[in-house]
Tab-separated table of C-alpha atoms in Angstrom:
chain	number	residue	atom	x	y	z
J	348	MET	CA	12.948	-43.875	26.662
J	349	SER	CA	14.243	-46.041	28.824
J	350	GLU	CA	10.525	-46.429	29.790
J	351	SER	CA	9.596	-48.034	26.845
J	352	LEU	CA	12.254	-49.855	27.124
J	353	PHE	CA	11.600	-51.234	30.304
J	354	ALA	CA	7.796	-52.150	29.032
J	355	LEU	CA	9.387	-53.959	26.097
J	356	VAL	CA	11.535	-56.004	28.744
J	357	SER	CA	8.793	-57.038	30.824
J	358	ASP	CA	6.988	-58.556	28.209
J	359	TRP	CA	9.360	-60.434	26.352
J	360	GLY	CA	11.465	-60.836	29.273
J	361	PRO	CA	14.362	-63.347	28.658
J	362	VAL	CA	14.415	-64.131	24.467
J	363	LEU	CA	14.341	-60.414	24.028
J	364	ILE	CA	17.860	-59.991	27.144
J	365	PHE	CA	19.008	-63.060	24.491
J	366	ALA	CA	18.374	-61.232	21.001
J	367	SER	CA	19.864	-57.693	22.478
J	368	ALA	CA	22.909	-59.347	23.769
J	369	TYR	CA	23.738	-61.080	20.659
J	370	LEU	CA	22.704	-58.412	18.536
J	371	SER	CA	25.089	-55.666	20.653
J	372	CYS	CA	28.028	-57.664	20.687
J	373	LEU	CA	27.725	-57.632	16.965
J	374	ALA	CA	28.306	-53.501	17.540
J	375	VAL	CA	24.051	-53.101	16.803
J	376	PRO	CA	23.782	-49.755	18.574
J	377	ILE	CA	21.078	-51.768	21.151
J	378	PRO	CA	21.033	-50.215	25.175
J	379	THR	CA	21.315	-53.984	26.253
J	380	SER	CA	22.835	-52.688	29.771
J	381	LEU	CA	20.027	-50.970	29.939
J	382	MET	CA	17.875	-54.255	29.273
J	383	MET	CA	19.632	-55.907	31.836
J	384	LEU	CA	19.022	-53.643	34.707
J	385	SER	CA	15.886	-53.593	34.182
J	386	GLY	CA	15.619	-57.443	33.107
J	387	GLY	CA	17.343	-57.383	37.509
J	388	ALA	CA	14.541	-55.585	38.674
J	389	PHE	CA	12.036	-57.611	37.084
J	390	VAL	CA	13.561	-60.110	38.659
J	391	ALA	CA	13.633	-58.293	42.241
J	392	SER	CA	9.514	-57.665	41.576
J	393	GLY	CA	8.413	-61.379	40.918
J	394	ASP	CA	8.208	-61.048	37.011
J	395	LEU	CA	11.034	-62.532	36.103
J	396	LEU	CA	13.367	-65.615	37.435
J	397	LEU	CA	16.608	-64.986	38.006
J	398	TRP	CA	18.427	-67.780	35.966
J	399	GLN	CA	16.241	-67.220	33.423
J	400	VAL	CA	17.408	-63.508	33.092
J	401	VAL	CA	21.404	-64.411	33.580
J	402	ALA	CA	21.346	-67.319	31.433
J	403	ALA	CA	19.479	-65.208	28.670
J	404	ALA	CA	21.925	-62.095	28.659
J	405	LEU	CA	25.390	-64.500	29.433
J	406	THR	CA	24.537	-66.731	26.450
J	407	GLY	CA	23.797	-63.847	24.065
J	408	ALA	CA	26.660	-62.041	24.995
J	409	ILE	CA	29.440	-65.013	24.372
J	410	LEU	CA	27.461	-66.189	21.411
J	411	GLY	CA	27.596	-62.436	20.006
J	412	ASP	CA	31.335	-62.320	20.706
J	413	GLN	CA	31.709	-65.608	19.238
J	414	THR	CA	30.535	-64.301	15.768
J	415	GLY	CA	32.429	-61.146	15.844
J	416	TYR	CA	35.526	-63.180	16.419
J	417	LEU	CA	34.473	-65.400	13.807
J	418	ILE	CA	33.609	-62.810	11.478
J	419	GLY	CA	37.073	-60.781	12.316
J	420	ARG	CA	39.173	-64.257	11.615
J	421	HIS	CA	37.697	-65.431	8.145
J	422	GLY	CA	36.233	-62.279	7.143
J	423	ALA	CA	38.790	-60.121	6.682
J	424	ALA	CA	41.131	-63.043	6.058
J	425	PRO	CA	41.496	-61.315	2.489
J	426	LEU	CA	42.411	-58.416	3.600
J	427	VAL	CA	44.968	-59.728	5.548
J	428	ALA	CA	46.200	-61.569	2.619
J	429	HIS	CA	46.200	-58.448	0.712
J	430	VAL	CA	48.061	-56.209	3.721
J	431	ALA	CA	50.931	-59.437	3.799
J	432	ARG	CA	52.152	-58.774	0.390
J	433	SER	CA	55.883	-57.779	1.044
J	434	PRO	CA	57.896	-59.836	3.153
J	435	LYS	CA	58.537	-56.522	5.675
J	436	ARG	CA	54.692	-56.478	6.033
J	437	ARG	CA	54.359	-59.595	6.898
J	438	ALA	CA	57.072	-59.389	9.681
J	439	ALA	CA	55.136	-56.012	10.867
J	440	LEU	CA	51.866	-58.505	10.773
J	441	ALA	CA	53.443	-61.344	12.838
J	442	ARG	CA	54.740	-59.344	15.702
J	443	ALA	CA	51.391	-57.200	15.790
J	444	ARG	CA	50.446	-60.515	16.286
J	445	ALA	CA	52.827	-61.846	18.562
J	446	LEU	CA	51.900	-58.467	20.951
J	447	VAL	CA	47.924	-59.320	20.811
J	448	ASP	CA	48.303	-63.290	21.258
J	449	ARG	CA	50.738	-61.684	24.364
J	450	ARG	CA	48.827	-58.916	26.164
J	451	GLY	CA	44.986	-59.120	23.788
J	452	GLY	CA	43.617	-61.626	26.068
J	453	VAL	CA	43.319	-58.418	28.917
J	454	GLY	CA	42.043	-55.661	26.546
J	455	VAL	CA	39.102	-58.549	25.250
J	456	PHE	CA	38.739	-58.795	28.536
J	457	PHE	CA	38.237	-55.262	29.566
J	458	SER	CA	35.912	-54.407	26.548
J	459	THR	CA	33.056	-56.985	27.664
J	460	TRP	CA	32.681	-55.028	30.458
J	461	LEU	CA	34.598	-51.433	31.734
J	462	VAL	CA	34.530	-50.474	28.102
J	463	ALA	CA	31.503	-52.351	26.174
J	464	PRO	CA	30.727	-50.013	24.058
J	465	LEU	CA	33.977	-50.919	22.674
J	466	GLY	CA	33.773	-55.003	22.745
J	467	PRO	CA	32.181	-55.864	19.277
J	468	TRP	CA	35.339	-53.998	18.052
J	469	VAL	CA	37.744	-55.463	19.776
J	470	ASN	CA	36.051	-58.553	18.741
J	471	PHE	CA	36.582	-58.104	15.281
J	472	ILE	CA	40.401	-57.062	15.834
J	473	ALA	CA	41.030	-59.722	17.733
J	474	GLY	CA	39.549	-62.436	15.533
J	475	THR	CA	41.302	-60.523	12.021
J	476	THR	CA	44.984	-59.630	13.949
J	477	GLY	CA	44.875	-63.762	15.059
J	478	LEU	CA	44.202	-63.806	19.153
J	479	SER	CA	43.844	-67.719	19.834
J	480	TRP	CA	40.457	-68.774	20.115
J	481	ARG	CA	41.033	-70.458	23.763
J	482	ARG	CA	42.407	-67.935	25.161
J	483	PHE	CA	39.988	-65.476	23.918
J	484	SER	CA	37.468	-67.700	24.766
J	485	VAL	CA	38.568	-67.589	28.206
J	486	TRP	CA	38.716	-63.837	28.950
J	487	ASP	CA	35.938	-63.055	27.144
J	488	VAL	CA	33.091	-65.746	29.426
J	489	LEU	CA	35.221	-63.918	32.418
J	490	GLY	CA	34.457	-61.000	31.366
J	491	GLU	CA	30.804	-61.121	30.495
J	492	THR	CA	30.453	-62.990	33.346
J	493	ILE	CA	31.454	-59.880	35.060
J	494	TRP	CA	28.928	-57.627	32.906
J	495	VAL	CA	25.818	-60.040	33.128
J	496	SER	CA	26.563	-60.088	37.121
J	497	VAL	CA	27.023	-56.339	37.584
J	498	TYR	CA	24.421	-55.197	35.467
J	499	VAL	CA	21.566	-57.570	36.694
J	500	GLY	CA	22.736	-57.081	40.043
J	501	LEU	CA	22.935	-53.654	40.054
J	502	GLY	CA	19.214	-53.619	38.558
J	503	PHE	CA	18.160	-55.984	41.428
J	504	GLY	CA	19.925	-54.128	43.820
J	505	PHE	CA	18.482	-50.765	42.897
J	506	ALA	CA	14.613	-51.797	41.544
J	507	SER	CA	12.949	-49.297	43.181
J	508	ARG	CA	15.013	-46.825	41.642
J	509	ILE	CA	15.721	-48.210	38.318
J	510	GLU	CA	15.034	-45.021	36.055
J	511	ALA	CA	17.869	-43.062	38.351
J	512	VAL	CA	20.388	-46.216	37.640
J	513	ALA	CA	19.759	-46.382	33.807
J	514	ASP	CA	20.281	-42.681	33.547
J	515	LEU	CA	23.480	-42.251	35.886
J	516	LEU	CA	25.009	-45.515	34.609
J	517	GLY	CA	24.233	-45.491	30.578
J	518	ASN	CA	26.223	-41.889	30.859
J	519	ALA	CA	29.136	-43.129	33.068
J	520	VAL	CA	29.560	-46.016	30.206
J	521	GLY	CA	29.489	-43.518	27.676
J	522	LEU	CA	32.201	-41.304	29.197
J	523	LEU	CA	34.532	-44.208	30.073
J	524	ALA	CA	34.350	-45.445	26.477
J	525	GLY	CA	35.235	-42.197	25.212
J	526	LEU	CA	38.302	-41.706	27.554
J	527	ALA	CA	39.310	-44.653	26.882
J	528	LEU	CA	39.412	-44.000	22.900
J	529	ALA	CA	41.153	-41.065	23.460
J	530	GLY	CA	43.765	-42.377	25.766
J	531	ALA	CA	44.105	-44.832	22.824
J	532	MET	CA	44.119	-42.523	20.117
J	533	ALA	CA	47.031	-40.759	22.782
J	534	LEU	CA	48.984	-43.732	22.273
J	535	TRP	CA	48.924	-43.303	18.725
J	536	ILE	CA	49.436	-40.667	18.355
J	537	ARG	CA	52.823	-40.811	20.631
J	538	GLY	CA	53.909	-43.528	18.798
J	539	ALA	CA	53.315	-42.047	15.136
J	540	LEU	CA	55.508	-39.107	16.885
J	541	GLN	CA	57.922	-40.850	18.300
J	542	ALA	CA	58.256	-42.455	14.408
J	543	ARG	CA	58.694	-39.513	12.606
J	544	GLU	CA	61.603	-38.667	15.060
J	545	ALA	CA	63.497	-41.563	14.562
J	546	ASN	CA	62.724	-41.220	10.868
J	547	ARG	CA	64.529	-37.650	10.680
J	548	ASN	CA	67.390	-38.694	13.322
J	549	GLY	CA	68.348	-41.688	10.951
J	550	ALA	CA	68.167	-39.707	7.002
J	551	GLY	CA	69.763	-36.858	9.025
P	1493	MET	CA	48.447	-24.680	21.106
P	1494	PRO	CA	48.113	-24.944	16.969
P	1495	LEU	CA	51.485	-25.992	16.164
P	1496	LEU	CA	51.555	-29.097	18.818
P	1497	LEU	CA	48.502	-29.512	16.415
P	1498	ARG	CA	49.884	-29.035	13.433
P	1499	ARG	CA	52.558	-31.407	14.686
P	1500	ILE	CA	50.237	-34.434	15.387
P	1501	TRP	CA	48.222	-33.532	12.570
P	1502	HIS	CA	50.888	-34.283	10.129
P	1503	ALA	CA	52.233	-37.493	12.111
P	1504	ALA	CA	48.813	-39.108	12.524
P	1505	PRO	CA	45.965	-37.835	11.052
P	1506	ILE	CA	42.993	-40.694	11.151
P	1507	ALA	CA	44.448	-40.657	14.974
P	1508	THR	CA	44.001	-36.683	15.367
P	1509	VAL	CA	40.802	-36.694	13.907
P	1510	THR	CA	39.665	-39.972	16.298
P	1511	LEU	CA	40.986	-38.496	19.294
P	1512	GLY	CA	39.032	-35.077	18.815
P	1513	VAL	CA	36.124	-37.230	18.276
P	1514	ALA	CA	36.222	-39.035	21.348
P	1515	LEU	CA	36.983	-36.158	23.778
P	1516	ALA	CA	34.057	-34.549	22.113
P	1517	ILE	CA	31.699	-37.908	22.863
P	1518	SER	CA	33.665	-37.767	26.524
P	1519	VAL	CA	32.383	-34.137	27.252
P	1520	PHE	CA	29.110	-35.151	26.154
P	1521	PHE	CA	28.303	-38.038	28.406
P	1522	ALA	CA	30.334	-35.668	31.011
P	1523	VAL	CA	27.554	-33.142	30.990
P	1524	ARG	CA	25.052	-35.778	30.701
P	1525	LEU	CA	25.669	-37.547	34.036
P	1526	VAL	CA	26.402	-33.856	35.771
P	1527	ALA	CA	22.528	-33.088	34.775
P	1528	PHE	CA	21.292	-36.601	35.586
P	1529	TRP	CA	22.974	-36.375	38.781
P	1530	ILE	CA	21.713	-33.223	40.243
P	1531	TYR	CA	18.341	-34.091	38.298
P	1532	TRP	CA	18.140	-37.591	40.871
P	1533	ALA	CA	19.680	-35.654	43.850
P	1534	ASP	CA	16.715	-33.397	44.168
P	1535	PRO	CA	14.484	-35.681	46.792
P	1536	ALA	CA	11.462	-34.311	44.615
P	1537	HIS	CA	12.781	-36.640	42.072
P	1538	ARG	CA	13.266	-39.594	44.305
P	1539	ASP	CA	9.965	-41.447	44.285
P	1540	GLN	CA	8.762	-43.003	41.406
P	1541	GLY	CA	5.215	-42.323	40.363
P	1542	ILE	CA	3.035	-45.204	38.629
P	1543	GLU	CA	3.575	-45.432	35.303
P	1544	GLY	CA	2.570	-47.422	32.598
P	1545	TRP	CA	5.753	-49.669	32.095
P	1546	MET	CA	5.396	-50.928	35.908
P	1547	THR	CA	3.919	-53.915	36.480
P	1548	PRO	CA	1.609	-54.892	39.284
P	1549	GLY	CA	4.515	-56.891	40.553
P	1550	TYR	CA	7.077	-53.782	40.451
P	1551	VAL	CA	4.371	-50.991	41.784
P	1552	ALA	CA	3.973	-53.846	44.925
P	1553	TYR	CA	7.908	-53.656	45.479
P	1554	SER	CA	9.068	-50.275	44.791
P	1555	TRP	CA	5.812	-49.007	47.428
P	1556	ASP	CA	7.126	-51.610	49.975
P	1557	VAL	CA	3.377	-53.422	50.099
P	1558	PRO	CA	2.518	-57.620	49.573
P	1559	ARG	CA	1.992	-58.230	46.271
P	1560	ALA	CA	-1.521	-59.426	47.244
P	1561	VAL	CA	-2.431	-55.738	47.889
P	1562	THR	CA	-1.656	-54.470	43.968
P	1563	PHE	CA	-2.862	-57.622	42.172
P	1564	ASP	CA	-6.768	-57.434	44.253
P	1565	ALA	CA	-6.569	-53.899	43.454
P	1566	LEU	CA	-6.312	-54.609	39.998
P	1567	ASP	CA	-8.396	-58.248	40.467
P	1568	LEU	CA	-6.095	-59.787	38.601
P	1569	PRO	CA	-4.991	-63.817	39.453
P	1570	GLN	CA	-1.478	-63.786	40.937
P	1571	ARG	CA	0.602	-65.648	38.527
P	1572	SER	CA	4.724	-65.501	37.910
P	1573	GLY	CA	5.875	-65.947	34.402
P	1574	ALA	CA	3.363	-63.900	32.121
P	1575	PRO	CA	4.339	-60.272	33.799
P	1576	VAL	CA	2.243	-57.677	32.452
P	1577	THR	CA	2.607	-54.029	32.123
P	1578	LEU	CA	-0.245	-51.422	33.293
P	1579	ALA	CA	-0.138	-49.475	29.838
P	1580	ASP	CA	-1.278	-53.704	28.463
P	1581	LEU	CA	-3.816	-54.400	31.010
P	1582	ALA	CA	-5.214	-50.595	30.769
P	1583	GLN	CA	-5.874	-50.994	27.381
P	1584	ALA	CA	-6.967	-54.490	27.207
P	1585	ARG	CA	-9.588	-53.274	29.849
P	1586	GLY	CA	-10.045	-50.237	27.796
P	1587	VAL	CA	-9.219	-47.640	30.676
P	1588	PRO	CA	-6.825	-44.886	30.998
P	1589	VAL	CA	-3.747	-45.854	32.693
P	1590	ALA	CA	-4.062	-42.665	35.340
P	1591	ALA	CA	-7.356	-45.199	36.139
P	1592	LEU	CA	-5.416	-48.053	37.206
P	1593	SER	CA	-2.704	-45.487	39.020
P	1594	ALA	CA	-4.870	-44.530	41.103
P	1595	ASP	CA	-6.918	-47.864	42.421
P	1596	LEU	CA	-3.774	-48.745	43.227
P	1597	ARG	CA	-2.799	-45.627	44.778
P	1598	ALA	CA	-5.701	-45.982	46.608
P	1599	ALA	CA	-5.598	-49.905	47.667
P	1600	ILE	CA	-1.439	-48.828	48.595
P	1601	ALA	CA	-3.364	-46.153	51.265
P	1602	ALA	CA	-6.118	-48.390	52.496
P	1603	HIS	CA	-3.302	-51.144	53.731
P	1604	ARG	CA	-0.904	-48.926	55.220
P	1605	GLY	CA	-4.110	-47.482	56.577
P	1606	ASP	CA	-5.038	-50.715	57.937
P	1607	GLY	CA	-1.854	-50.604	59.797
P	1608	GLY	CA	-1.103	-53.669	57.379
P	1609	ALA	CA	2.521	-51.939	56.732
P	1610	PRO	CA	5.088	-50.865	59.313
């Protein structure tokens, strides 16, 4: 599979990398990391230009993240208004927003590169819960810069063994994303158990 | 263990299901990672052959010969900006990729035999 993808990248170059970076930041399942790897390899082989590959990947990813954030912010507004009907819920939502605004930037940062498969969802959530646009954008641009540099850099550095790097990296990233999701669920379950415990003690 | 599972299921059913799925995903990728690691650690798989997705420039790079060697072997002008894969080239010329690959191997061997490369 990765071989036909390499062929596509050499045929379409930066245009394809831009489009796939944009779409994959909106949760369309496209292997953009592989495309950036092969883009880096074709820079090494003299077929593509470095600045074009980097610029295409970076602008595509940042515009995609911004779109996801805006969809979360405006698209989910009716849903949020519906949830926040009662004063109690409104207070809980306000607390959640304060937490996301204080800590959410770091989450956005890591979700753009270390656990990239979770990125699109984090963007939607950041928009929905009202992480400030400026904070979102700063962390997002930092994270995407790392994402693009790492993949294009690895593709460039290991250009002659690109198939091996693609296979290993793809699965390593999948493993990391799975573990991150499992960790988040473990935290959620712990919170739910503590809440039940507190409820029971309060009632008894 | 079933007791613990029942407790967390009652406390947070969605999170419990998601946790199960996340762990399954993790195991899936861990197994694949190990399998590919073993595959690529085998020296027999280290050398990349000449394949259809490669460009003449890429072949030159991965076989460590000057670009002129591969471009001349295929009768191509050396220009940048419009890379073409061996598969596309083979289709345009109506020959199999294997034929181009054989030409390239011959040219690379000749180049190395001339002492042009270390």
